[in-house]
Coordinates of C-alpha atoms and ligand atoms in Angstrom, one line a residue:
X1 CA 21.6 -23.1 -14.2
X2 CA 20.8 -26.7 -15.5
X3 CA 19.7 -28.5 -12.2
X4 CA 17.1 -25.4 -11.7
X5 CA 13.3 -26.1 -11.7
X6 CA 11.4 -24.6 -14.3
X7 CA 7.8 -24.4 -14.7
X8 CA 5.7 -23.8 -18.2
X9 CA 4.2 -20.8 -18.7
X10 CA 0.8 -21.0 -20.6
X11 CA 0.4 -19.7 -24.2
X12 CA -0.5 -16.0 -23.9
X13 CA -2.4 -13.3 -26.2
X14 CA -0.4 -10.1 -26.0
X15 CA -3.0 -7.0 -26.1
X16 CA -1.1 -4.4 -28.7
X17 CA -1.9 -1.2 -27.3
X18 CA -0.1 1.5 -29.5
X19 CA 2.0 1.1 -32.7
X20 CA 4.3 4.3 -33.9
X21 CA 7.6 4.6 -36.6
X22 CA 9.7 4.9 -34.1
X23 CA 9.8 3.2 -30.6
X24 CA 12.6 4.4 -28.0
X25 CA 13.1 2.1 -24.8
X26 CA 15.1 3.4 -22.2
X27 CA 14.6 7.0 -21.1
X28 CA 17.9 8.4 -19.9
X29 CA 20.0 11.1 -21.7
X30 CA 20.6 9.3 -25.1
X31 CA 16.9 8.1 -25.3
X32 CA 15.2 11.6 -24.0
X33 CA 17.6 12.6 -26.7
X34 CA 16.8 10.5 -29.4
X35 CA 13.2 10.6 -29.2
X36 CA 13.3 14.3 -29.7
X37 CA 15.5 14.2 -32.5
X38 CA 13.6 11.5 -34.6
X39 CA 10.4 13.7 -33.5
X40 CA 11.8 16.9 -35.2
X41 CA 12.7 14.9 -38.0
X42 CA 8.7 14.4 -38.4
X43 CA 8.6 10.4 -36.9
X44 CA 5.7 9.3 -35.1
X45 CA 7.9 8.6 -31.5
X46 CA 6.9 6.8 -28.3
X47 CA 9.5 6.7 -26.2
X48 CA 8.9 3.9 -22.9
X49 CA 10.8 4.3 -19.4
X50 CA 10.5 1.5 -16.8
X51 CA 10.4 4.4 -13.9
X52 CA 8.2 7.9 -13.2
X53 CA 11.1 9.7 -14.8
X54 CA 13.4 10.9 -17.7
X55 CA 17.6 10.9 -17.1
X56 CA 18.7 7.2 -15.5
X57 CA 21.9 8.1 -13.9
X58 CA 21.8 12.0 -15.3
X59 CA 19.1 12.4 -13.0
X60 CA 17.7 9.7 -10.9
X61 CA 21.4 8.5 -10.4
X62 CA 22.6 12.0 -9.2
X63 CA 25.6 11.7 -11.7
X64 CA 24.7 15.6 -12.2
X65 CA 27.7 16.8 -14.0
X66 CA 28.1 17.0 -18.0
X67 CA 31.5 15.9 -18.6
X68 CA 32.3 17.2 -20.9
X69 CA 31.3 19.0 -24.3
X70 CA 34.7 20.2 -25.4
X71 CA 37.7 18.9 -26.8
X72 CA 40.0 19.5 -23.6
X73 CA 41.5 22.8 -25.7
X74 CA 38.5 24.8 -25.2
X75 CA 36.3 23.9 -28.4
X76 CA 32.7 22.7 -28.3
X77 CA 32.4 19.9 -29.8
X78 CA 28.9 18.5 -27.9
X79 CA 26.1 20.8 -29.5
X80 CA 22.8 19.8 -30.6
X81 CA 20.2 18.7 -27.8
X82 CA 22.9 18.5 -25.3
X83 CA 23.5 22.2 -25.6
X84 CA 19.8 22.8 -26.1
X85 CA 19.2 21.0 -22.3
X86 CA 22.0 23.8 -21.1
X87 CA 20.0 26.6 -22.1
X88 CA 16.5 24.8 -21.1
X89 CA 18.2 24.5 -17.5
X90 CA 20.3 27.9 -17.7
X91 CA 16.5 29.2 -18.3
X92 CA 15.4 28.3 -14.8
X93 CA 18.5 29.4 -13.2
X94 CA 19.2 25.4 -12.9
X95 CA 23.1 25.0 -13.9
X96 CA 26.5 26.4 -13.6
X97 CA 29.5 26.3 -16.0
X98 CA 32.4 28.2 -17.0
X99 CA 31.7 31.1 -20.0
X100 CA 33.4 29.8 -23.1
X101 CA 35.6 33.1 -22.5
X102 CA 37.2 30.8 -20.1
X103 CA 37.2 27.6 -22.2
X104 CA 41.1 26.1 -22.4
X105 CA 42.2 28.5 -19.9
X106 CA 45.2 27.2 -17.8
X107 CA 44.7 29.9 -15.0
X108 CA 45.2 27.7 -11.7
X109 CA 42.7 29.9 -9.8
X110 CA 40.0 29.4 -12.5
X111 CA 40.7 25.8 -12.3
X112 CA 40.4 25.5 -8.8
X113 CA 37.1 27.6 -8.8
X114 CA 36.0 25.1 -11.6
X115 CA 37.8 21.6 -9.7
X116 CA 35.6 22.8 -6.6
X117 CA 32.4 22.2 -8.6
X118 CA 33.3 18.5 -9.6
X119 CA 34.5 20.3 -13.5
X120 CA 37.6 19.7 -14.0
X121 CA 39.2 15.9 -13.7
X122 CA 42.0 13.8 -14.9
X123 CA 46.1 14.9 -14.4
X124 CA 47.6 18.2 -14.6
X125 CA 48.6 20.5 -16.0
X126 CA 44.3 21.3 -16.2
X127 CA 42.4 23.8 -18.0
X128 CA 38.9 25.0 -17.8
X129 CA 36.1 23.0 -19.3
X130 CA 33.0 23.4 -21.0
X131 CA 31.3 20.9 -18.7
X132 CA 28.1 21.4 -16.9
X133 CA 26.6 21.2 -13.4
X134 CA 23.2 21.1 -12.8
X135 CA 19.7 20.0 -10.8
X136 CA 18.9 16.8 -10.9
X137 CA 14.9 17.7 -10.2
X138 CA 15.3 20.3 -12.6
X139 CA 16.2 17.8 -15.4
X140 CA 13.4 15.6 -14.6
X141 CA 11.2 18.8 -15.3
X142 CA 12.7 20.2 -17.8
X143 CA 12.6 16.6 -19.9
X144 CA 8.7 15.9 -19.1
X145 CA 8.3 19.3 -20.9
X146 CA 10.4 19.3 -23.6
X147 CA 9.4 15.7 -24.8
X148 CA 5.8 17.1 -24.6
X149 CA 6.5 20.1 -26.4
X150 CA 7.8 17.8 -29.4
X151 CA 4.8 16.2 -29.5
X152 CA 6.7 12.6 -28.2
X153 CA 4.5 9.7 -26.7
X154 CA 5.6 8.9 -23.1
X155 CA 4.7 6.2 -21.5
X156 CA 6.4 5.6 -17.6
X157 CA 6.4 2.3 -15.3
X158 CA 6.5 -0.1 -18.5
X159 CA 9.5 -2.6 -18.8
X160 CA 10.7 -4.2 -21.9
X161 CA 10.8 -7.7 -21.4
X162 CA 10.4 -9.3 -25.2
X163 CA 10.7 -8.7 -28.8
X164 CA 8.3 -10.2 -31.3
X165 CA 10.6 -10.5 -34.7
X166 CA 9.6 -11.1 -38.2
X167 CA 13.0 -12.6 -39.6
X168 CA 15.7 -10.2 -38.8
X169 CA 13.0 -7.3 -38.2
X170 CA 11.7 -6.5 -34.5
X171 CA 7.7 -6.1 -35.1
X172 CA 6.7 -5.3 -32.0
X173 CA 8.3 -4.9 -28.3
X174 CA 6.5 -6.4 -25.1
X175 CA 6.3 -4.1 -21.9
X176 CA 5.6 -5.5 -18.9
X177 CA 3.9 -3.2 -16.0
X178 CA 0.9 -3.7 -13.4
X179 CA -1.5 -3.7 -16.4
X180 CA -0.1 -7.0 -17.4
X181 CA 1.5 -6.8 -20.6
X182 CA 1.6 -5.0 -23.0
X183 CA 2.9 -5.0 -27.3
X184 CA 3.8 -1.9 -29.1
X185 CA 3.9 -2.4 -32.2
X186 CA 6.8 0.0 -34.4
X187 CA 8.8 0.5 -38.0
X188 CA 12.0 0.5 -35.8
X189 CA 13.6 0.3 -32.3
X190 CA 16.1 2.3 -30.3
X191 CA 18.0 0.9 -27.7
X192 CA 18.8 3.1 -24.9
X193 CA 18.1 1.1 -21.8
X194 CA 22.2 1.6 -21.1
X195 CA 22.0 -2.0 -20.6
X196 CA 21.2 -3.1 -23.8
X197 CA 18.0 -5.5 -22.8
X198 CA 16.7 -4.7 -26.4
X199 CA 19.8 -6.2 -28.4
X200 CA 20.1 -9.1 -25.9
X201 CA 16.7 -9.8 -26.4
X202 CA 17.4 -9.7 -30.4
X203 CA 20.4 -12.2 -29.9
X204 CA 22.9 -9.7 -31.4
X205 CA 26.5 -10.1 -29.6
X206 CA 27.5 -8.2 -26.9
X207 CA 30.2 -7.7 -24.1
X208 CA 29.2 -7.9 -20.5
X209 CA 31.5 -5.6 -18.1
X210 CA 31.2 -6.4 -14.4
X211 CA 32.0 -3.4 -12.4
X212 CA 32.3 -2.0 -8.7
X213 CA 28.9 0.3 -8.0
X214 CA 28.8 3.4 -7.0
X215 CA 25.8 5.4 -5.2
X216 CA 26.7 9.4 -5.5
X217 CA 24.4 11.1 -2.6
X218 CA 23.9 14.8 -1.5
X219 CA 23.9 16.9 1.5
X220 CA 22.8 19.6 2.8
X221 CA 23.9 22.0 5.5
X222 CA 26.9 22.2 4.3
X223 CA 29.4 25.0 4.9
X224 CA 31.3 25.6 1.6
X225 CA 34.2 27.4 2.8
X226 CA 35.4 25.0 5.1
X227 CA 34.6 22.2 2.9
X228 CA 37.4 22.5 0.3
X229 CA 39.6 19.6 0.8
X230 CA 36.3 16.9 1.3
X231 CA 36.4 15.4 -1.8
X232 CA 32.7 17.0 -2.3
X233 CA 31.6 19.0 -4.9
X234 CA 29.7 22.7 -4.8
X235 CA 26.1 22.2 -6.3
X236 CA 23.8 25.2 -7.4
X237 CA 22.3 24.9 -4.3
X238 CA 23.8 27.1 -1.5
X239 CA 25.1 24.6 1.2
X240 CA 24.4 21.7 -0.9
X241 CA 27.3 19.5 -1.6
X242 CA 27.3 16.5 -4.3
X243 CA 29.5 13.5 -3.1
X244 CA 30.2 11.5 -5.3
X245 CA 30.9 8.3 -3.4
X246 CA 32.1 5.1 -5.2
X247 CA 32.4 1.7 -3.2
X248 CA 35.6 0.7 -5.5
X249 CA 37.9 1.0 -2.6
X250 CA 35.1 -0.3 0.2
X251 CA 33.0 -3.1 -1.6
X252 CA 35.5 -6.1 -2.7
X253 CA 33.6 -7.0 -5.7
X254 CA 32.7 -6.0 -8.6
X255 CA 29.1 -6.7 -9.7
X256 CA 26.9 -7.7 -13.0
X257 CA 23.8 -4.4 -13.6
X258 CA 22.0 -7.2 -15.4
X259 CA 22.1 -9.7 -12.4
X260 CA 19.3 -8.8 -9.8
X261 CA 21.1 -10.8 -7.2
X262 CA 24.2 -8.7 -7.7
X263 CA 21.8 -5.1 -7.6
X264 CA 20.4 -6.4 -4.6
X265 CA 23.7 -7.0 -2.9
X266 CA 25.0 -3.5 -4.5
X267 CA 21.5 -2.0 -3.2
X268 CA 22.4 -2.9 0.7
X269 CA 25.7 -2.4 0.9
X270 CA 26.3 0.9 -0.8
X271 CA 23.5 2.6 0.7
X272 CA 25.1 0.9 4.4
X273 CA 28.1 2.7 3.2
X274 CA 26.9 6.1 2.6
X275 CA 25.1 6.2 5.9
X276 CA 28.8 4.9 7.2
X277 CA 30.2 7.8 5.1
X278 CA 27.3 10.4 6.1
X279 CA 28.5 9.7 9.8
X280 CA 32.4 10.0 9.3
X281 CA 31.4 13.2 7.2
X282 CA 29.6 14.5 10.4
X283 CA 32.5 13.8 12.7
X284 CA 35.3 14.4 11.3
X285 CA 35.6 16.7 8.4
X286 CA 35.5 20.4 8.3
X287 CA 32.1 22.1 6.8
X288 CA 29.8 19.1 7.9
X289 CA 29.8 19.5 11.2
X290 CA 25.9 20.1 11.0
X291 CA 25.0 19.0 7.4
X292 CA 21.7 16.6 7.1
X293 CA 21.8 13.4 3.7
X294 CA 18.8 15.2 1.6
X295 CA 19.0 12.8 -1.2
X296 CA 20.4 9.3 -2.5
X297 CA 20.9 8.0 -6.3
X298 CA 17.8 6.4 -6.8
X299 CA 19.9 2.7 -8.0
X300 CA 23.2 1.9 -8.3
X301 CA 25.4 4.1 -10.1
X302 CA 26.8 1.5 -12.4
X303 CA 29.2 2.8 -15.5
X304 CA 28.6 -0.1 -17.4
X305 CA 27.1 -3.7 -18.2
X306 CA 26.4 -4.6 -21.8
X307 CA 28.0 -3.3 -24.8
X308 CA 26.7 -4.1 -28.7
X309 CA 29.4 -6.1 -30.5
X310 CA 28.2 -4.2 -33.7
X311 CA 29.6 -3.6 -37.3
X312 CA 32.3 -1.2 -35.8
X313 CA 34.2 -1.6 -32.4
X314 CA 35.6 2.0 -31.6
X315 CA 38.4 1.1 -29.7
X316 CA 40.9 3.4 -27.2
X317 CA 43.0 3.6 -30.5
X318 CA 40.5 5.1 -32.1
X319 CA 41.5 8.6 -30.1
X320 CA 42.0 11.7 -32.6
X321 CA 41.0 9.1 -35.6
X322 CA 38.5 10.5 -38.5
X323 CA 36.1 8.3 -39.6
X324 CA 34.0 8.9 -42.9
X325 CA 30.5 8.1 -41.5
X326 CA 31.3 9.6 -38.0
X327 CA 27.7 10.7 -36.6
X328 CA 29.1 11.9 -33.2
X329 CA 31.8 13.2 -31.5
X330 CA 33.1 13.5 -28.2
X331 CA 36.3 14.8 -26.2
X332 CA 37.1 12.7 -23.6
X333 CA 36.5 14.1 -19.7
X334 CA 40.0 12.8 -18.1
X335 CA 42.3 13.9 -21.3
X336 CA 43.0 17.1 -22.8
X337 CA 43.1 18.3 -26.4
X338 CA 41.5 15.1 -28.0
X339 CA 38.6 13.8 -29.6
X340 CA 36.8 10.3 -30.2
X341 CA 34.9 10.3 -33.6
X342 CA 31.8 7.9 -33.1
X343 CA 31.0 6.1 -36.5
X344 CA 27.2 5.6 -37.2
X345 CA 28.5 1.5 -37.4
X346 CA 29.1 1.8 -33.5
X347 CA 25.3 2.1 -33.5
X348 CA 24.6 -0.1 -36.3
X349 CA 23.6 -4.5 -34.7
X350 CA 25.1 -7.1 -36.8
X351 CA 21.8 -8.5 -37.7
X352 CA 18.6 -7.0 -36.7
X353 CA 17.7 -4.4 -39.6
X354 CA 15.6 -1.8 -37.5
X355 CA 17.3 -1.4 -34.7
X356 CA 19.9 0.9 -33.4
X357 CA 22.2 1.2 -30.2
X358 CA 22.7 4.8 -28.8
X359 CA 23.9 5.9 -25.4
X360 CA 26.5 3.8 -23.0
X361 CA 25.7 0.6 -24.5
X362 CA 26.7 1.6 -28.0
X363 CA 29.6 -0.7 -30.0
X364 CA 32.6 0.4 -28.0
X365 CA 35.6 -1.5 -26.2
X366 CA 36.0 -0.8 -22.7
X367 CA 38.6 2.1 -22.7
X368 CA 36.4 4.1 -26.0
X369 CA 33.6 3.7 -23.2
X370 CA 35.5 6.1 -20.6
X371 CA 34.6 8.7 -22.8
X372 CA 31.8 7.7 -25.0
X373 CA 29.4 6.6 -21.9
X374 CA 29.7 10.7 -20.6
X375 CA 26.1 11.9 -20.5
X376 CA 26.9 14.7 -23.8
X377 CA 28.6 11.6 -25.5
X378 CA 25.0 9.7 -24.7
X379 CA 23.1 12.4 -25.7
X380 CA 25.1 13.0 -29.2
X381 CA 24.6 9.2 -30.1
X382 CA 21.2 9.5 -28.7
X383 CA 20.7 12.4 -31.4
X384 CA 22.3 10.8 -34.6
X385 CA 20.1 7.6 -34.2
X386 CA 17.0 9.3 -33.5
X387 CA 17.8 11.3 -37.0
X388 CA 18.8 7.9 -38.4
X389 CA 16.0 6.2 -37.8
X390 CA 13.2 9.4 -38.7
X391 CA 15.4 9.3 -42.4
X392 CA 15.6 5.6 -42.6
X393 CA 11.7 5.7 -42.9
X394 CA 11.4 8.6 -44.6
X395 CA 13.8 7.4 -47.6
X396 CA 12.2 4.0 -47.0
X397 CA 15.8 2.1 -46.8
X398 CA 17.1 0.3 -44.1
X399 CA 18.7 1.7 -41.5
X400 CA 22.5 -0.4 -42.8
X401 CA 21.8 1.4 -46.3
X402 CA 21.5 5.1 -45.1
X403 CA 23.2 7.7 -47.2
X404 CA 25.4 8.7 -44.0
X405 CA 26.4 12.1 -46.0
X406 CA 23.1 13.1 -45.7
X407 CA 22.6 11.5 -42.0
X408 CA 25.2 13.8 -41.3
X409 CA 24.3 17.4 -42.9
X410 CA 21.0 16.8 -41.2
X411 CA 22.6 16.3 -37.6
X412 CA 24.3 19.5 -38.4
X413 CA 21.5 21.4 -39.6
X414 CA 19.5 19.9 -36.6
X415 CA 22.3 22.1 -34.4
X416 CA 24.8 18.9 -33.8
X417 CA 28.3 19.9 -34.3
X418 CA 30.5 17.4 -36.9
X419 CA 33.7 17.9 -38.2
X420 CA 33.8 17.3 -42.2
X421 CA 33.5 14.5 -43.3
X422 CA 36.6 12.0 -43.5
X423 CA 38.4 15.9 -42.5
X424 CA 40.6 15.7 -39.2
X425 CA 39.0 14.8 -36.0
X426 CA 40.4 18.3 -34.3
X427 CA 37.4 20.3 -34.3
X428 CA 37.1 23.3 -36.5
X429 CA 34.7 25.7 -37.6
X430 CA 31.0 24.0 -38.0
X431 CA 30.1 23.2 -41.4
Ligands
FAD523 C1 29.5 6.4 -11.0 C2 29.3 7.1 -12.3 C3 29.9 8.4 -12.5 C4 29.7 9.0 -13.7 N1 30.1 10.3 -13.8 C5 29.8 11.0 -14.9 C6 30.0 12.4 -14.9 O1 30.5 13.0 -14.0 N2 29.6 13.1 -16.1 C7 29.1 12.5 -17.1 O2 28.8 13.2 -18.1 N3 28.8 11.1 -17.1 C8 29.1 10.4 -16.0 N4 28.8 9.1 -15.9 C9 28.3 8.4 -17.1 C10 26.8 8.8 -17.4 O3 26.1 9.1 -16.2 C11 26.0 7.6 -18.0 O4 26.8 6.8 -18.8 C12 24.9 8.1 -18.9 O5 24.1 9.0 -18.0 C13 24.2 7.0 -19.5 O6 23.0 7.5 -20.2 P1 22.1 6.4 -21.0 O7 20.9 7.2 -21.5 O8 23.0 5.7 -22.0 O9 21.7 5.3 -19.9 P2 21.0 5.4 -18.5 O10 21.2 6.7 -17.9 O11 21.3 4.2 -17.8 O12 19.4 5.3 -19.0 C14 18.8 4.1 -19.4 C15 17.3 4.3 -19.1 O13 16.6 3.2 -19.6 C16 15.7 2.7 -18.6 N5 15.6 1.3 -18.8 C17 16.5 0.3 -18.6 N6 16.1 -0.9 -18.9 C18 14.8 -0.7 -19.3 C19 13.8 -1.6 -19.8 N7 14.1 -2.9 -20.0 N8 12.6 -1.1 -20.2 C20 12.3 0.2 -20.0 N9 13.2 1.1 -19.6 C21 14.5 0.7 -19.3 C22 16.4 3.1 -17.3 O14 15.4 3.2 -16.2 C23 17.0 4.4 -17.6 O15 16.1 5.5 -17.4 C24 29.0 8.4 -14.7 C25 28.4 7.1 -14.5 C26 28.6 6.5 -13.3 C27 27.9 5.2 -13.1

């Protein structure tokens, strides 16, 4: 504001304690994601989460479901990573999901088996998805090892707080932490902090989205059988239910993820309402008679706050449309028997040459991001611009001047799935 005080801060030297090709901020699905993929591809990675753990909402935020990696008709069209964390988690017995056997199957009793476990949404008439449900711990686990195992530099409890730019290039990003801070110094930059601190702090354009929070919670205790009509959701837990709460119809405003005032406001009164709910859970409804809160999402569960305004909007029009330099592709969670193709210029800033966007802050309007903010949809993006970037160096052009062809048959030989190019956007067989 105008009137408010400010005070000077003196002149400071930045220590630089690491430099790498490629530099990864944000540690949720699409950046977990993306740092592994540029890895593979041979960059030097270091990817830098502000907390002691990979996922944001996909794990910390208890928004435990992956929603969805078909195409509504019972054709994968999420593979890569995103199917590569299935089998990591199937591996410790740490998900559940419908065999693709079932995949597009109408059957009402499947669907209900599948509705019960928070897989199936949107209007009827449903069928079976390939979506995902799975441990929240086990994620966090299962992440710390596999970025390890890729040989990617983590590095917890730092938060980006400002770029140092050379012209339209970001040289370095500054973390701030309890060791003061802190300058990495890198060749490029991913965004993946979901709120898009990194382009806002480049000046690129963006759209701010104010929306009600939500804080999903778990409890235990719970009997299963007579908990069928609660609006809770069967976790692979035994007794465990996932409830995944939203304030929308309780908290009368909607709130800004990049305003601390509004967190803290969305801080007290959702987790006043859960305890509200826990109790009306307790009292009233069948199943919870003696069930016990063992867990709350870490923040608020907030769908969206910034999105890049970059070279390509993907709009809800955009639905079932091909696009030549597509570089991801998602079906959408509440419709069936569709697809959004995600063009590598929804990742792409207007101005800043080494950076990229990946995850739910991509280039998208606000219906495109019902679907393309779904944790597979994150970690797809999150894929294609870790490749990008790892070939960008590697071919020494910039990241605007990529041959996409090629971006593209290396996403696929990576394991991604990608209809052909400037082809239909109904899946068919993988290339
Ligand atoms: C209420 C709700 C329900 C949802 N339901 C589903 C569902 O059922 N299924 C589904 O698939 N998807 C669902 N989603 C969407 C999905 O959970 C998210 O959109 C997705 O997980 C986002 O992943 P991301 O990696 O882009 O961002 P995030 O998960 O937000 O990760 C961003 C990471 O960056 C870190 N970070 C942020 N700023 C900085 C900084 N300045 N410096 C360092 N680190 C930083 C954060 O700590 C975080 O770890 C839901 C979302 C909400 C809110």
């Amino acid at each position: 504001m105008a009137d408010q005080p400010t005070v000077e801060l003196p002149a400071e030297r930045v220590p630089v304690i690491a430099r790498c090709d490629l530099l990864v901020v944000g540690g949720g699905a699409a950046g977990l994601s993306a740092a592994i993929a540029a890895r593979r591809q041979g960059a030097d990675v270091i990817l830098v989460e502000r907390y002691g753990y990979l996922g944001g909402l996909a794990s910390g935020g208890l928004i435990v479901l992956l929603l969805t990696m078909d195409d509504g008709a019972g054709r994968q069209v999420v593979a890569g990573l995103c199917q590569e964390l299935v089998e990591r988690l199937e591996a410790r017995d740490a998900c559940f999901y419908p065999p693709s056997a079932e995949w597009g199957d109408p059957n009402d009793e499947l669907v209900e088996r599948y509705r019960r476990w928070g897989l199936v949404w949107g209007s009827a008439p449903h069928k079976v998805r390939y979506s995902v449900a799975y441990d929240p711990e086990e994620f966090k686990l299962v992440a710390n090892n596999w970025v390890a195992e890729a040989g990617v530099r983590l590095l917890y409890h730092r938060w980006a707080s400002d770029l140092v730019r050379d012209g339209d290039r970001v040289t370095h990003v500054v973390f701030t932490s309890k060791a003061g801070r802190q300058a990495i110094a890198c060749d490029a930059v991913v965004d993946t902090t979901g709120d898009g601190d990194l382009f806002a702090l480049a000046d690129e354009p963006f759209e701010l989205e104010q929306v009600h929070p939500w804080l999903w919670f778990r409890m235990s205790g719970v009997d299963e059988n007579e908990a069928g009509g609660s609006g809770s959701f069967r976790t692979i837990r035994p007794g465990q239910a996932l409830l995944p709460w939203g304030a929308a119809e309780r908290i009368g405003r909607r709130i800004d993820a990049t305003d601390p005032d509004d967190l803290t406001f969305a801080e007290v009164e959702c987790r006043r309402m859960v305890m509200e709910e826990v109790d009306r859970l307790r009292s009233q409804v069948r199943g919870f008679e003696n069930a016990y809160l063992t867990d709350v999402a870490l923040t608020p569960d907030v769908t969206e706050s910034r999105r890049l305004t970059g070279r390509y909007v993907l709009q809800r029009d955009d639905l079932d449309k091909p696009f030549d330099d597509v570089v991801a592709v998602t079906g959408h969670w509440t419709k069936y028997d569709c697809t959004y193709q995600i063009p590598y210029r929804s990742l792409l800033p207007q101005q800043t040459e080494n950076l990229l966007a990946a995850g739910r802050c991509i280039s998208v309007d606000h219906r495109a991001h019902h679907a393309t903010k779904e944790i597979p949809a994150c970690f797809a993006t999150g894929e294609a611009a870790g490749v990008a970037a790892a070939l960008s160096m590697s071919r020494s052009v910039a990241l605007a001047d990529l041959d996409v062809g090629e971006l593209q048959r290396a996403l696929v030989k990576a394991g991604a799935w990608l209809p052909e190019r400037g082809g239909s956007a109904a899946p068919g067989d993988r290339r």
